Amino acid sequence: MLIAQTLAYFAEHETQALTMVRDRLMALVDDKPALGQGQNLRSAHLLLGKYASQFNRALQKTLADEMGEELATILPSHLRPARPNANDDALSGMSLSLLDVGEVERVLLLDRIAQRFGARYESTLEPLTQRLSVLFGRDTSSIHDNPFQPLVLLRAFASAWDQCELDPQATVDLVQSLTPSSWLDLAPLYTELNETLVKAGVPAQRSMRIKHGNSAHAPLTPPSTGNSGSAPLQSRSAPLDAGESVRAGLAQGDGGQRSAWSTLDTAGRTVAAHARQFLQRLGFGARSNVNPQDPADADRDSEIPTRPHFAEASPALMGYLGSLQAGARAAAPQQWSEGQDLGGHNVLRQMRDRDEIRHAPELDRGTVDALAEVFDFVFADQAIPIQMKFIIGRLQIPVLKAAMIDRDFFLSDQHPARRLVDTLAGASVAWAPDKGEQDPLYQRIEHTVQRVLTEFEDDLSLFVDLLREFTEFLFESEQQAQVRVEPVAQQEHKGETWEHALEQADELIHERIQALSARQEVSPFLLPFLTTQWREVMARAWMDEATREANYAQAIKTMEQLIWSIQPKTTSEERRELVAILPDMVRHLNAGLDTIEWNGKPRATFTRRLISTHTLAIRLTQSMPLDTGSAALENREGQVALQQLDERRAARQFVALDTYDAQAQSFQRGMWFDVTIEQGTHIRSRLSWVSPMRTRLLFTNRDGFDAFVRSEREVAAMLRLGRMRLLDHEAIVGRALDKIMVGNDLQLAA
């Protein structure tokens, strides 16, 4: 009864709930989030509105499934459903470790979101939880005895989104947007469920209340004493940062290894080795990247080992760097040329032999060497245009000062200077040299760098302000591009839906033809009509979601009647039945053909042939043979129609995949590519939109122009032929630091 009440409550308020969620999504878009997040939020808003009925049906199903599964784990052992595998109990303690990293992150994400709801509804949720614990025979009260807790309901919401397959890439941002004030009010539901238990005579027993620290409405906190309590938390969170585990494992490598982009001389080897040793000493790999502003990250503060306090940078060295920055500020921008070696422009590598650096403390020298390696990586990145490398390269001195002021530059991707370098380098990939220096993106990057050179002294908040301004510029540019992309995306989405409808019709027609026995085989003249014209009629009926249920069922019924109607009628009852269904069948047949505008001589010829067949079926007990020429022509056309149907089905069922197909399947919105459209014509394009069924990938330039669409299979073919190359989209400083830790002579030689 409680489950039925919950389903009814959600069904009654489904429109209100989706409206609140969509309003929340648009409010987040208005806050100008990061580009990828903004795209995901807009996509979720659009799709929840367009496919509301489909989503609500899925939500009802997932709610029932999730509550049923939760109840099965709560019931006393003698009432639980039989397990399909006797080994399940033995594996239950390993269930979390058997999940992949993505599943673990999803579990923890939902748990964090559920904490918001648990805190909001604690006053109504707690009495319900107490009575359910009594109902299930528990000695203590626990949120885990409540199959209606927010965590279960939120899990159902996320599962419904997954089942609809609207936009998997937007799942995380959609779930993170959920708050108690922007979702269905659960207080009336919990009150109603509690009243049901009261009427059933279930007592509360409030004196037995025990509130668990790891419940869905209390934050997870490790024990405050001893190391043994924190170990399980560290173990559980370790898989969440794959890059972190790589860094930690490789941080113990040979200090003599060299980075893959260092020069072959002894000095290059020394700088790379010194940088690696410096990062190891600093604790690189022992600390996760944590955003103190994120409540989810704040919860993990206790899991992060305390780093030793490092001495401040040498005042003499900071003064020397200030004079260098003043000189760079006054110097005219350097000239560049295609193919120019930028190794000589790494001023950090050149200055390490100066007395000011050699006499500096070891920690400061290590900072110089590590940052020199980072900028070597920036200069070597083929995705960044050479003009942009010169501009970003002017940040070497101020970024070095920022890294000395706060050594977290190498440990946290939230360091203000590091975030600015990452963002400028990532944005520069979108600039094409043919745009020229008057391009708004070029000018904004140059303006941002110049402000750093001019204004930065020792206050890192300047980097924060510049990052915010630059991100707002990117967001506004993305909004303008999105306006141009959306009409093309909508048209392609409509085309994908049409193709899917045709696929549905093909499968149904093939199934019906195959189900007929040899004695009842479809007349050859009808096969081309079914696999061409009526296929399109069925597809159009399926396309209109509002009338799909009635019109699609009628199209199938008309096809069934049509196939039966042309069979010989051997009894008087069959002939009377045929006479009875013909008027309605013909009316629906004509209505369907009108929707596809199939008119003229072909339709008239088919109609005459159908009428003559029906006439003979009523008068004769078996078909009258056609003349040899007409029969041969119809048989040939029927065989061609069946062959074309089989070829269409076979093309869709081809599943032989290689690494290029797998790579194409992993592409997501926002990724950048170097593409060869025609021989000798190279363009840089962004994946601006992916259709829900991933049959269409829309590529454009930064402004949303020069659009072209390819299927996943076509993209895989372009990768295979070398006509498309994915540009690395990870943050450049993090990639550089990882390279420092894993570089070796074999990679360098290759």
CSV table of N, CA and C in Angstrom, one decimal, residues 597-727:
chain,number,residue,atom,x,y,z
A,597,GLU,N,1.3,11.3,-49.2
A,597,GLU,CA,1.1,12.0,-50.5
A,597,GLU,C,1.5,11.1,-51.6
A,598,TRP,N,1.1,9.8,-51.5
A,598,TRP,CA,1.4,8.9,-52.6
A,598,TRP,C,0.2,8.9,-53.6
A,599,ASN,N,0.3,9.6,-54.7
A,599,ASN,CA,-0.8,9.8,-55.6
A,599,ASN,C,-0.4,9.5,-57.0
A,600,GLY,N,-1.3,9.7,-57.9
A,600,GLY,CA,-1.0,9.6,-59.3
A,600,GLY,C,-1.2,8.1,-59.8
A,601,LYS,N,-0.5,7.9,-61.0
A,601,LYS,CA,-0.7,6.6,-61.6
A,601,LYS,C,-0.2,5.4,-60.8
A,602,PRO,N,0.9,5.4,-60.1
A,602,PRO,CA,1.3,4.3,-59.3
A,602,PRO,C,0.2,3.9,-58.2
A,603,ARG,N,-0.4,4.8,-57.6
A,603,ARG,CA,-1.4,4.5,-56.6
A,603,ARG,C,-2.6,4.0,-57.3
A,604,ALA,N,-3.0,4.5,-58.4
A,604,ALA,CA,-4.2,4.0,-59.2
A,604,ALA,C,-4.0,2.6,-59.6
A,605,THR,N,-2.8,2.3,-60.1
A,605,THR,CA,-2.5,0.9,-60.6
A,605,THR,C,-2.5,0.0,-59.4
A,606,PHE,N,-2.0,0.3,-58.3
A,606,PHE,CA,-2.0,-0.6,-57.1
A,606,PHE,C,-3.5,-0.8,-56.7
A,607,THR,N,-4.3,0.3,-56.7
A,607,THR,CA,-5.6,0.2,-56.2
A,607,THR,C,-6.4,-0.8,-57.1
A,608,ARG,N,-6.3,-0.7,-58.4
A,608,ARG,CA,-7.0,-1.6,-59.3
A,608,ARG,C,-6.6,-3.0,-59.1
A,609,ARG,N,-5.3,-3.2,-58.9
A,609,ARG,CA,-4.8,-4.6,-58.7
A,609,ARG,C,-5.4,-5.1,-57.4
A,610,LEU,N,-5.5,-4.3,-56.4
A,610,LEU,CA,-6.0,-4.8,-55.1
A,610,LEU,C,-7.5,-5.1,-55.2
A,611,ILE,N,-8.2,-4.2,-55.9
A,611,ILE,CA,-9.7,-4.5,-56.1
A,611,ILE,C,-9.9,-5.8,-56.8
A,612,SER,N,-9.2,-6.0,-57.9
A,612,SER,CA,-9.4,-7.3,-58.6
A,612,SER,C,-9.0,-8.5,-57.7
A,613,THR,N,-8.0,-8.3,-56.9
A,613,THR,CA,-7.7,-9.5,-56.0
A,613,THR,C,-8.7,-9.7,-55.0
A,614,HIS,N,-9.3,-8.7,-54.4
A,614,HIS,CA,-10.4,-8.8,-53.5
A,614,HIS,C,-11.6,-9.4,-54.1
A,615,THR,N,-11.9,-9.0,-55.4
A,615,THR,CA,-13.1,-9.6,-56.1
A,615,THR,C,-12.9,-11.1,-56.3
A,616,LEU,N,-11.7,-11.5,-56.7
A,616,LEU,CA,-11.5,-12.9,-56.9
A,616,LEU,C,-11.5,-13.7,-55.6
A,617,ALA,N,-11.0,-13.0,-54.5
A,617,ALA,CA,-11.0,-13.7,-53.2
A,617,ALA,C,-12.4,-14.0,-52.7
A,618,ILE,N,-13.3,-13.1,-53.1
A,618,ILE,CA,-14.7,-13.3,-52.6
A,618,ILE,C,-15.4,-14.3,-53.5
A,619,ARG,N,-15.1,-14.4,-54.8
A,619,ARG,CA,-15.9,-15.2,-55.7
A,619,ARG,C,-15.2,-16.6,-55.8
A,620,LEU,N,-13.9,-16.7,-55.6
A,620,LEU,CA,-13.3,-18.0,-55.9
A,620,LEU,C,-12.7,-18.6,-54.6
A,621,THR,N,-12.5,-19.9,-54.6
A,621,THR,CA,-11.9,-20.5,-53.4
A,621,THR,C,-10.4,-20.6,-53.6
A,622,GLN,N,-9.8,-20.3,-54.7
A,622,GLN,CA,-8.4,-20.2,-54.9
A,622,GLN,C,-8.1,-19.1,-55.9
A,623,SER,N,-6.8,-18.6,-55.9
A,623,SER,CA,-6.4,-17.5,-56.7
A,623,SER,C,-6.4,-17.9,-58.2
A,624,MET,N,-6.9,-17.0,-59.0
A,624,MET,CA,-6.8,-17.2,-60.5
A,624,MET,C,-5.4,-16.9,-60.9
A,625,PRO,N,-4.7,-17.9,-61.6
A,625,PRO,CA,-3.4,-17.6,-62.1
A,625,PRO,C,-3.3,-16.5,-63.1
A,626,LEU,N,-2.2,-15.7,-62.9
A,626,LEU,CA,-2.0,-14.6,-63.8
A,626,LEU,C,-1.3,-15.1,-65.1
A,627,ASP,N,-1.3,-14.3,-66.1
A,627,ASP,CA,-0.6,-14.7,-67.3
A,627,ASP,C,0.9,-14.7,-67.0
A,628,THR,N,1.6,-15.5,-67.7
A,628,THR,CA,3.0,-15.8,-67.4
A,628,THR,C,3.9,-14.5,-67.3
A,629,GLY,N,3.7,-13.5,-68.2
A,629,GLY,CA,4.5,-12.3,-68.1
A,629,GLY,C,4.2,-11.5,-66.9
A,630,SER,N,3.0,-11.3,-66.5
A,630,SER,CA,2.6,-10.5,-65.4
A,630,SER,C,3.1,-11.1,-64.1
A,631,ALA,N,2.9,-12.5,-64.0
A,631,ALA,CA,3.3,-13.2,-62.8
A,631,ALA,C,4.9,-13.1,-62.6
A,632,ALA,N,5.6,-13.2,-63.7
A,632,ALA,CA,7.1,-13.2,-63.6
A,632,ALA,C,7.5,-11.8,-63.2
A,633,LEU,N,6.8,-10.7,-63.7
A,633,LEU,CA,7.2,-9.4,-63.3
A,633,LEU,C,6.9,-9.1,-61.8
A,634,GLU,N,5.7,-9.6,-61.4
A,634,GLU,CA,5.4,-9.4,-59.9
A,634,GLU,C,6.3,-10.1,-59.0
A,635,ASN,N,6.6,-11.4,-59.4
A,635,ASN,CA,7.6,-12.2,-58.6
A,635,ASN,C,8.9,-11.5,-58.5
A,636,ARG,N,9.4,-11.0,-59.6
A,636,ARG,CA,10.7,-10.3,-59.6
A,636,ARG,C,10.7,-9.1,-58.8
A,637,GLU,N,9.6,-8.3,-58.9
A,637,GLU,CA,9.5,-7.1,-58.0
A,637,GLU,C,9.4,-7.4,-56.6
A,638,GLY,N,8.7,-8.5,-56.2
A,638,GLY,CA,8.5,-8.9,-54.9
A,638,GLY,C,9.9,-9.4,-54.3
A,639,GLN,N,10.7,-10.1,-55.1
A,639,GLN,CA,12.0,-10.6,-54.6
A,639,GLN,C,12.9,-9.4,-54.4
A,640,VAL,N,12.9,-8.4,-55.3
A,640,VAL,CA,13.7,-7.2,-55.1
A,640,VAL,C,13.3,-6.5,-53.8
A,641,ALA,N,12.0,-6.4,-53.5
A,641,ALA,CA,11.6,-5.7,-52.3
A,641,ALA,C,12.1,-6.4,-51.1
A,642,LEU,N,12.0,-7.7,-51.1
A,642,LEU,CA,12.5,-8.5,-49.9
A,642,LEU,C,14.0,-8.3,-49.7
A,643,GLN,N,14.7,-8.3,-50.9
A,643,GLN,CA,16.1,-8.2,-50.8
A,643,GLN,C,16.5,-6.8,-50.2
A,644,GLN,N,15.8,-5.8,-50.7
A,644,GLN,CA,16.1,-4.4,-50.2
A,644,GLN,C,15.8,-4.3,-48.7
A,645,LEU,N,14.8,-5.0,-48.2
A,645,LEU,CA,14.4,-5.0,-46.8
A,645,LEU,C,15.5,-5.7,-46.0
A,646,ASP,N,16.0,-6.8,-46.5
A,646,ASP,CA,17.0,-7.6,-45.8
A,646,ASP,C,18.3,-6.8,-45.8
A,647,GLU,N,18.6,-6.1,-46.8
A,647,GLU,CA,19.9,-5.3,-46.9
A,647,GLU,C,19.8,-4.1,-45.9
A,648,ARG,N,18.7,-3.5,-45.8
A,648,ARG,CA,18.5,-2.4,-44.8
A,648,ARG,C,18.7,-2.9,-43.4
A,649,ARG,N,18.1,-4.1,-43.1
A,649,ARG,CA,18.2,-4.6,-41.7
A,649,ARG,C,19.7,-5.1,-41.5
A,650,ALA,N,20.3,-5.7,-42.5
A,650,ALA,CA,21.7,-6.2,-42.3
A,650,ALA,C,22.7,-5.0,-42.0
A,651,ALA,N,22.4,-3.9,-42.7
A,651,ALA,CA,23.3,-2.7,-42.5
A,651,ALA,C,23.2,-2.2,-41.1
A,652,ARG,N,22.1,-2.2,-40.5
A,652,ARG,CA,21.9,-1.7,-39.2
A,652,ARG,C,22.4,-2.7,-38.1
A,653,GLN,N,22.4,-4.0,-38.4
A,653,GLN,CA,22.8,-5.0,-37.5
A,653,GLN,C,24.3,-5.3,-37.5
A,654,PHE,N,25.0,-4.6,-38.4
A,654,PHE,CA,26.5,-4.8,-38.5
A,654,PHE,C,27.2,-4.3,-37.2
A,655,VAL,N,27.9,-5.2,-36.5
A,655,VAL,CA,28.4,-4.8,-35.2
A,655,VAL,C,29.9,-5.0,-35.1
A,656,ALA,N,30.6,-5.3,-36.2
A,656,ALA,CA,32.0,-5.6,-36.1
A,656,ALA,C,32.8,-4.3,-35.8
A,657,LEU,N,33.2,-4.1,-34.6
A,657,LEU,CA,33.8,-2.8,-34.2
A,657,LEU,C,35.3,-3.0,-34.0
A,658,ASP,N,36.1,-2.0,-34.3
A,658,ASP,CA,37.5,-2.0,-33.9
A,658,ASP,C,37.8,-0.8,-33.0
A,659,THR,N,39.0,-0.5,-32.7
A,659,THR,CA,39.4,0.5,-31.8
A,659,THR,C,38.9,1.9,-32.2
A,660,TYR,N,38.8,2.1,-33.5
A,660,TYR,CA,38.4,3.4,-34.0
A,660,TYR,C,36.9,3.6,-33.8
A,661,ASP,N,36.1,2.5,-34.0
A,661,ASP,CA,34.7,2.6,-33.6
A,661,ASP,C,34.5,2.9,-32.2
A,662,ALA,N,35.3,2.2,-31.3
A,662,ALA,CA,35.1,2.4,-29.9
A,662,ALA,C,35.5,3.8,-29.5
A,663,GLN,N,36.5,4.4,-30.2
A,663,GLN,CA,36.9,5.8,-29.9
A,663,GLN,C,35.8,6.7,-30.3
A,664,ALA,N,35.2,6.5,-31.5
A,664,ALA,CA,34.1,7.4,-31.9
A,664,ALA,C,32.9,7.3,-31.0
A,665,GLN,N,32.7,6.2,-30.4
A,665,GLN,CA,31.6,6.0,-29.5
A,665,GLN,C,31.8,6.8,-28.2
A,666,SER,N,33.1,7.1,-27.9
A,666,SER,CA,33.4,7.8,-26.6
A,666,SER,C,33.4,9.3,-26.8
A,667,PHE,N,33.3,9.8,-28.0
A,667,PHE,CA,33.4,11.3,-28.2
A,667,PHE,C,32.2,12.0,-27.5
A,668,GLN,N,32.4,13.2,-27.0
A,668,GLN,CA,31.4,13.9,-26.3
A,668,GLN,C,31.4,15.4,-26.8
A,669,ARG,N,30.3,16.1,-26.5
A,669,ARG,CA,30.2,17.5,-26.9
A,669,ARG,C,31.4,18.3,-26.3
A,670,GLY,N,31.8,19.2,-27.1
A,670,GLY,CA,32.9,20.1,-26.7
A,670,GLY,C,34.3,19.7,-27.1
A,671,MET,N,34.5,18.5,-27.5
A,671,MET,CA,35.8,18.0,-27.9
A,671,MET,C,36.2,18.7,-29.3
A,672,TRP,N,37.5,18.9,-29.4
A,672,TRP,CA,38.0,19.6,-30.6
A,672,TRP,C,38.8,18.6,-31.5
A,673,PHE,N,38.7,18.8,-32.8
A,673,PHE,CA,39.4,17.9,-33.8
A,673,PHE,C,40.0,18.7,-34.9
A,674,ASP,N,41.1,18.1,-35.4
A,674,ASP,CA,41.7,18.6,-36.7
A,674,ASP,C,41.1,17.6,-37.7
A,675,VAL,N,40.5,18.2,-38.7
A,675,VAL,CA,39.7,17.5,-39.7
A,675,VAL,C,40.2,17.8,-41.1
A,676,THR,N,40.3,16.8,-42.0
A,676,THR,CA,40.6,17.0,-43.4
A,676,THR,C,39.4,16.7,-44.2
A,677,ILE,N,38.7,17.7,-44.6
A,677,ILE,CA,37.5,17.6,-45.4
A,677,ILE,C,37.8,17.1,-46.8
A,678,GLU,N,38.6,17.8,-47.5
A,678,GLU,CA,39.1,17.5,-48.8
A,678,GLU,C,40.6,17.4,-48.7
A,679,GLN,N,41.2,16.8,-49.7
A,679,GLN,CA,42.7,16.6,-49.7
A,679,GLN,C,43.3,18.0,-49.7
A,680,GLY,N,44.1,18.3,-48.7
A,680,GLY,CA,44.8,19.5,-48.6
A,680,GLY,C,44.1,20.6,-47.9
A,681,THR,N,42.8,20.3,-47.5
A,681,THR,CA,42.0,21.3,-46.8
A,681,THR,C,41.8,20.8,-45.3
A,682,HIS,N,42.4,21.6,-44.4
A,682,HIS,CA,42.4,21.2,-43.0
A,682,HIS,C,41.6,22.2,-42.2
A,683,ILE,N,40.7,21.8,-41.4
A,683,ILE,CA,40.0,22.7,-40.5
A,683,ILE,C,40.0,22.2,-39.1
A,684,ARG,N,39.8,23.1,-38.2
A,684,ARG,CA,39.6,22.7,-36.8
A,684,ARG,C,38.2,22.9,-36.4
A,685,SER,N,37.6,21.8,-35.9
A,685,SER,CA,36.2,21.7,-35.6
A,685,SER,C,35.9,21.2,-34.2
A,686,ARG,N,34.8,21.7,-33.7
A,686,ARG,CA,34.3,21.2,-32.4
A,686,ARG,C,33.1,20.3,-32.6
A,687,LEU,N,33.0,19.3,-31.7
A,687,LEU,CA,31.8,18.5,-31.7
A,687,LEU,C,30.8,19.2,-30.9
A,688,SER,N,29.8,19.9,-31.6
A,688,SER,CA,28.9,20.8,-31.0
A,688,SER,C,27.6,20.1,-30.5
A,689,TRP,N,27.3,19.0,-31.1
A,689,TRP,CA,26.0,18.3,-30.7
A,689,TRP,C,26.1,16.9,-31.1
A,690,VAL,N,25.5,16.0,-30.2
A,690,VAL,CA,25.4,14.6,-30.5
A,690,VAL,C,24.0,14.2,-30.3
A,691,SER,N,23.4,13.5,-31.3
A,691,SER,CA,22.0,13.2,-31.3
A,691,SER,C,21.8,12.1,-30.2
A,692,PRO,N,20.6,12.1,-29.7
A,692,PRO,CA,20.3,11.1,-28.5
A,692,PRO,C,20.7,9.7,-28.8
A,693,MET,N,20.5,9.2,-30.1
A,693,MET,CA,20.8,7.8,-30.4
A,693,MET,C,22.2,7.7,-31.0
A,694,ARG,N,22.9,8.9,-31.0
A,694,ARG,CA,24.3,8.9,-31.5
A,694,ARG,C,24.5,8.5,-33.0
A,695,THR,N,23.5,8.7,-33.8
A,695,THR,CA,23.6,8.4,-35.2
A,695,THR,C,24.1,9.6,-36.0
A,696,ARG,N,24.1,10.8,-35.3
A,696,ARG,CA,24.5,12.0,-35.9
A,696,ARG,C,25.4,12.8,-35.0
A,697,LEU,N,26.6,13.2,-35.5
A,697,LEU,CA,27.5,14.0,-34.7
A,697,LEU,C,27.7,15.3,-35.5
A,698,LEU,N,27.4,16.4,-34.9
A,698,LEU,CA,27.4,17.7,-35.6
A,698,LEU,C,28.7,18.4,-35.2
A,699,PHE,N,29.5,18.8,-36.2
A,699,PHE,CA,30.7,19.5,-36.0
A,699,PHE,C,30.6,20.9,-36.6
A,700,THR,N,31.1,21.9,-35.8
A,700,THR,CA,31.1,23.3,-36.3
A,700,THR,C,32.5,23.9,-35.9
A,701,ASN,N,32.6,25.2,-36.4
A,701,ASN,CA,33.8,26.0,-35.9
A,701,ASN,C,33.4,26.6,-34.5
A,702,ARG,N,34.2,27.5,-34.0
A,702,ARG,CA,34.0,28.1,-32.7
A,702,ARG,C,32.7,28.9,-32.7
A,703,ASP,N,32.3,29.5,-33.8
A,703,ASP,CA,31.2,30.4,-33.9
A,703,ASP,C,29.9,29.7,-34.3
A,704,GLY,N,30.0,28.4,-34.5
A,704,GLY,CA,28.8,27.7,-34.8
A,704,GLY,C,28.5,27.6,-36.3
A,705,PHE,N,29.5,28.0,-37.1
A,705,PHE,CA,29.3,27.9,-38.6
A,705,PHE,C,30.1,26.8,-39.2
A,706,ASP,N,30.1,26.7,-40.5
A,706,ASP,CA,30.8,25.6,-41.2
A,706,ASP,C,30.4,24.2,-40.6
A,707,ALA,N,29.1,24.0,-40.5
A,707,ALA,CA,28.6,22.8,-39.9
A,707,ALA,C,28.7,21.6,-40.9
A,708,PHE,N,29.1,20.5,-40.3
A,708,PHE,CA,28.9,19.2,-41.1
A,708,PHE,C,28.6,18.1,-40.1
A,709,VAL,N,27.8,17.1,-40.7
A,709,VAL,CA,27.3,16.0,-39.8
A,709,VAL,C,27.9,14.7,-40.3
A,710,ARG,N,28.3,13.9,-39.4
A,710,ARG,CA,28.7,12.5,-39.7
A,710,ARG,C,28.1,11.5,-38.7
A,711,SER,N,27.9,10.3,-39.1
A,711,SER,CA,27.5,9.3,-38.2
A,711,SER,C,28.7,8.7,-37.5
A,712,GLU,N,28.5,8.0,-36.4
A,712,GLU,CA,29.6,7.4,-35.6
A,712,GLU,C,30.5,6.5,-36.5
A,713,ARG,N,29.9,5.8,-37.4
A,713,ARG,CA,30.6,4.9,-38.3
A,713,ARG,C,31.5,5.7,-39.3
A,714,GLU,N,30.9,6.8,-39.8
A,714,GLU,CA,31.7,7.7,-40.7
A,714,GLU,C,32.8,8.4,-39.9
A,715,VAL,N,32.6,8.8,-38.7
A,715,VAL,CA,33.7,9.3,-37.9
A,715,VAL,C,34.8,8.3,-37.7
A,716,ALA,N,34.4,7.1,-37.4
A,716,ALA,CA,35.4,6.0,-37.2
A,716,ALA,C,36.2,5.8,-38.4
A,717,ALA,N,35.6,5.9,-39.6
A,717,ALA,CA,36.3,5.7,-40.9
A,717,ALA,C,37.3,6.9,-41.1
A,718,MET,N,36.9,8.1,-40.7
A,718,MET,CA,37.8,9.2,-40.8
A,718,MET,C,39.0,9.1,-39.9
A,719,LEU,N,38.8,8.6,-38.7
A,719,LEU,CA,39.9,8.3,-37.8
A,719,LEU,C,40.8,7.3,-38.4
A,720,ARG,N,40.2,6.2,-38.9
A,720,ARG,CA,41.0,5.1,-39.5
A,720,ARG,C,41.9,5.6,-40.7
A,721,LEU,N,41.3,6.5,-41.5
A,721,LEU,CA,42.1,7.0,-42.6
A,721,LEU,C,43.0,8.2,-42.3
A,722,GLY,N,43.0,8.6,-41.0
A,722,GLY,CA,43.8,9.7,-40.7
A,722,GLY,C,43.3,11.1,-41.1
A,723,ARG,N,42.0,11.1,-41.4
A,723,ARG,CA,41.4,12.4,-41.8
A,723,ARG,C,40.8,13.1,-40.6
A,724,MET,N,40.8,12.6,-39.4
A,724,MET,CA,40.3,13.3,-38.2
A,724,MET,C,41.3,12.9,-37.1
A,725,ARG,N,41.6,13.9,-36.3
A,725,ARG,CA,42.5,13.7,-35.1
A,725,ARG,C,41.9,14.4,-33.9
A,726,LEU,N,41.7,13.7,-32.8
A,726,LEU,CA,41.2,14.3,-31.6
A,726,LEU,C,42.3,15.1,-30.9
A,727,LEU,N,42.0,16.3,-30.5
A,727,LEU,CA,42.9,17.1,-29.8
A,727,LEU,C,42.7,16.8,-28.3
